[in-house]
Coordinates of C-alpha atoms in Angstrom, one line a residue:
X1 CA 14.5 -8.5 -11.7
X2 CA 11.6 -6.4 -12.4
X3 CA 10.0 -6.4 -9.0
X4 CA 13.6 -5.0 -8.2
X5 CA 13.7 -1.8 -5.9
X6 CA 17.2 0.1 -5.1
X7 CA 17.7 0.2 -0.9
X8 CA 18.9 3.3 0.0
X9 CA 19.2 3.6 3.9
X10 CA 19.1 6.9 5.5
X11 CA 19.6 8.1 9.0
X12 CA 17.9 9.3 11.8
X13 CA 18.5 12.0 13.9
X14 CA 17.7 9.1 16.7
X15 CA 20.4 7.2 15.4
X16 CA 18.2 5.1 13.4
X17 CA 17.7 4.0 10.2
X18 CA 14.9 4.3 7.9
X19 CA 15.3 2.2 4.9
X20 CA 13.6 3.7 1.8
X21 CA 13.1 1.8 -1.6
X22 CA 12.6 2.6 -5.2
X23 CA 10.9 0.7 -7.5
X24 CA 12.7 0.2 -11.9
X25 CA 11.5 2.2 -13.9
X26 CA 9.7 -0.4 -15.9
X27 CA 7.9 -1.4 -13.6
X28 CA 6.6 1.3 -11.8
X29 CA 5.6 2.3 -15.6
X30 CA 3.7 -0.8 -15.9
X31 CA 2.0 -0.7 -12.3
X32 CA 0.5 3.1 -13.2
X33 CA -0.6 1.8 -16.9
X34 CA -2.4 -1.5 -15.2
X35 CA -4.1 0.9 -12.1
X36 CA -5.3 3.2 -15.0
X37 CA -6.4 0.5 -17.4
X38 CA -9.1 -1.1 -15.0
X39 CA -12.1 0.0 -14.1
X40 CA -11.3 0.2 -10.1
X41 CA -13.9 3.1 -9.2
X42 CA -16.1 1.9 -6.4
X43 CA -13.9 -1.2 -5.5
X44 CA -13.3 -0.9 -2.1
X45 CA -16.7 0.4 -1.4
X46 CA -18.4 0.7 1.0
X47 CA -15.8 0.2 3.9
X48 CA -12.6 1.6 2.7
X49 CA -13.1 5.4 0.8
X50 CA -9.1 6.7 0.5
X51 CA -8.4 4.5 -2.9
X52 CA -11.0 4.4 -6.2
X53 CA -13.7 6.2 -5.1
X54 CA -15.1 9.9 -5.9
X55 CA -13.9 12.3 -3.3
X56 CA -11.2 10.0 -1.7
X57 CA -12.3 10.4 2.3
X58 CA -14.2 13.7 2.0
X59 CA -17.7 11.5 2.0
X60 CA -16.3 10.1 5.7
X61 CA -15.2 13.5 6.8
X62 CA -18.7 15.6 5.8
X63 CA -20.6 12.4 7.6
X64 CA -18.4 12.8 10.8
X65 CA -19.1 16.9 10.5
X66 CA -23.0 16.3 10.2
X67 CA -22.6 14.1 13.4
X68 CA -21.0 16.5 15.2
X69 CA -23.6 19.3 14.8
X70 CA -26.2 17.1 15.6
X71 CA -25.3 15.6 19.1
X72 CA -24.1 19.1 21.1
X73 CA -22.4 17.4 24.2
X74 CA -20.0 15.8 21.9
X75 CA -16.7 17.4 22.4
X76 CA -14.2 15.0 21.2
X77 CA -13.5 12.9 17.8
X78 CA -10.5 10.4 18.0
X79 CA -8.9 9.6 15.1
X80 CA -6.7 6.2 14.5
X81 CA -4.6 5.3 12.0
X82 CA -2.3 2.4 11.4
X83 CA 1.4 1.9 12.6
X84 CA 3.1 0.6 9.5
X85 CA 0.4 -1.5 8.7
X86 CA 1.7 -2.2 5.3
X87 CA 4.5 -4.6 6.3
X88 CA 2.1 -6.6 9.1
X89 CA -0.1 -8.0 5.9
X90 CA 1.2 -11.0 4.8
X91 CA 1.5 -11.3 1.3
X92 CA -0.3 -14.3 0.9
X93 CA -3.2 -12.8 2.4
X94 CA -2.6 -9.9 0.4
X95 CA -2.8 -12.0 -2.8
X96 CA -5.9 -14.2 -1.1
X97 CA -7.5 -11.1 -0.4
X98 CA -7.4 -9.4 -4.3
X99 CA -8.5 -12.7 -5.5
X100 CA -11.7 -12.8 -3.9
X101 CA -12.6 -9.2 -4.0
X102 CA -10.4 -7.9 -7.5
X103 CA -9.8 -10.9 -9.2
X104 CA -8.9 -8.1 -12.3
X105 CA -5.4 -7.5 -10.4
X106 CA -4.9 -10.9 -9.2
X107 CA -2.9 -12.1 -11.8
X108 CA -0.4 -9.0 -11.2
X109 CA -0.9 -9.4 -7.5
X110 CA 0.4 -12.9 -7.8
X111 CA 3.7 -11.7 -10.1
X112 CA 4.3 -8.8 -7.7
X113 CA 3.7 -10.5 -4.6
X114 CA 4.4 -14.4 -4.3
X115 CA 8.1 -13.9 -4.7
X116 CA 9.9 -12.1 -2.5
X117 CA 11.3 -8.3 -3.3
X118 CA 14.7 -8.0 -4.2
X119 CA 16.2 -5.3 -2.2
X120 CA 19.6 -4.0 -3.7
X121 CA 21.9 -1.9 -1.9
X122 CA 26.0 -1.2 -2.2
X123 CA 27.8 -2.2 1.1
X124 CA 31.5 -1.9 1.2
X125 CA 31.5 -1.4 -2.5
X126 CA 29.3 -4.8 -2.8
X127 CA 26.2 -5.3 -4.0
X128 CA 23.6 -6.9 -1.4
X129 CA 20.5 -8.7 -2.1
X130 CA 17.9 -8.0 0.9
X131 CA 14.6 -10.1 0.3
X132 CA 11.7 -8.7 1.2
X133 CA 8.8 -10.7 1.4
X134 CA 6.1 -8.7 4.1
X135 CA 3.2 -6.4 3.4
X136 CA 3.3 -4.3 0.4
X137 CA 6.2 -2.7 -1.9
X138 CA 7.1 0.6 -0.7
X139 CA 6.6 3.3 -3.6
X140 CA 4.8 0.9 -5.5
X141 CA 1.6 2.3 -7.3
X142 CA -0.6 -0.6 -6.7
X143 CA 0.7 -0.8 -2.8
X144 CA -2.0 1.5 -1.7
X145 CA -5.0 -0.3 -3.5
X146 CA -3.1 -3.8 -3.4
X147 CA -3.1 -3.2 1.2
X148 CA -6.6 -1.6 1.1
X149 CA -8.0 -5.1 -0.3
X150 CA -5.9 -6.8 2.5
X151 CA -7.2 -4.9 5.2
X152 CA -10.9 -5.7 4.6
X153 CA -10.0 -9.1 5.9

């Protein structure tokens, strides 16, 4: 019940719902003392710069700026981004994927991710059990670095 995280829906001015999760205590305290105990910096490199390296995306940003000044007719610069990318990863992949390139996390990925999340919520005064077993935990602190190793592959 570690990998537990309280379901708390809330609503939408659309009418919808967004669910949002939160992580015990314990083991968000463990996930933040394992992210700080390994040495991570440079990890990802060189095709992912938002998690574990110097200067986060800065390097990526200055590069794009120098480009810019140098080719005049350009008047554009698109930018993409993913639409909630982090539950399209399957977990599997996800653990696959910090085996071969962080085999330092593996072991935690494994605990964290072969089992399905426990979602807890209160409906009609009873407690639910939602499992969650798709892309990374929400709030978790290793989410961001556990999803950046599953999207190199």
């Amino acid at each position: 019940m570690l990998c537990a995280a309280r379901l708390t829906p809330l609503h939408k001015s659309d009418g919808g719902v967004r669910p949002i999760t939160v992580d015990e205590l314990i083991y968000r305290l463990c996930a933040k003392i394992i992210l700080r105990s390994i040495p991570q910096h440079g990890a990802l490199l060189p095709g992912q710069f938002g998690v574990g390296s110097s200067g986060a995306t800065e390097p990526i940003i200055r590069l794009i700026e120098r480009f810019v000044e140098q080719v005049p007719e350009l008047s554009h610069v698109a930018l993409l981004d993913f639409y909630n990318i982090f539950n399209e990863i399957g977990r599997p992949n996800l653990a696959h994927s910090i085996r071969t390139h962080a085999q330092r996390f593996y072991r935690t990925a494994s605990w964290c991710l072969n089992e399905p999340t426990p979602l807890l919520t209160i409906e009609n005064r009873r407690l639910v059990l939602i499992p969650s077993a798709e892309g990374t935990r929400q709030g978790d602190p290793l989410a961001i670095f556990f999803f950046s190793f599953g999207a190199r592959e």
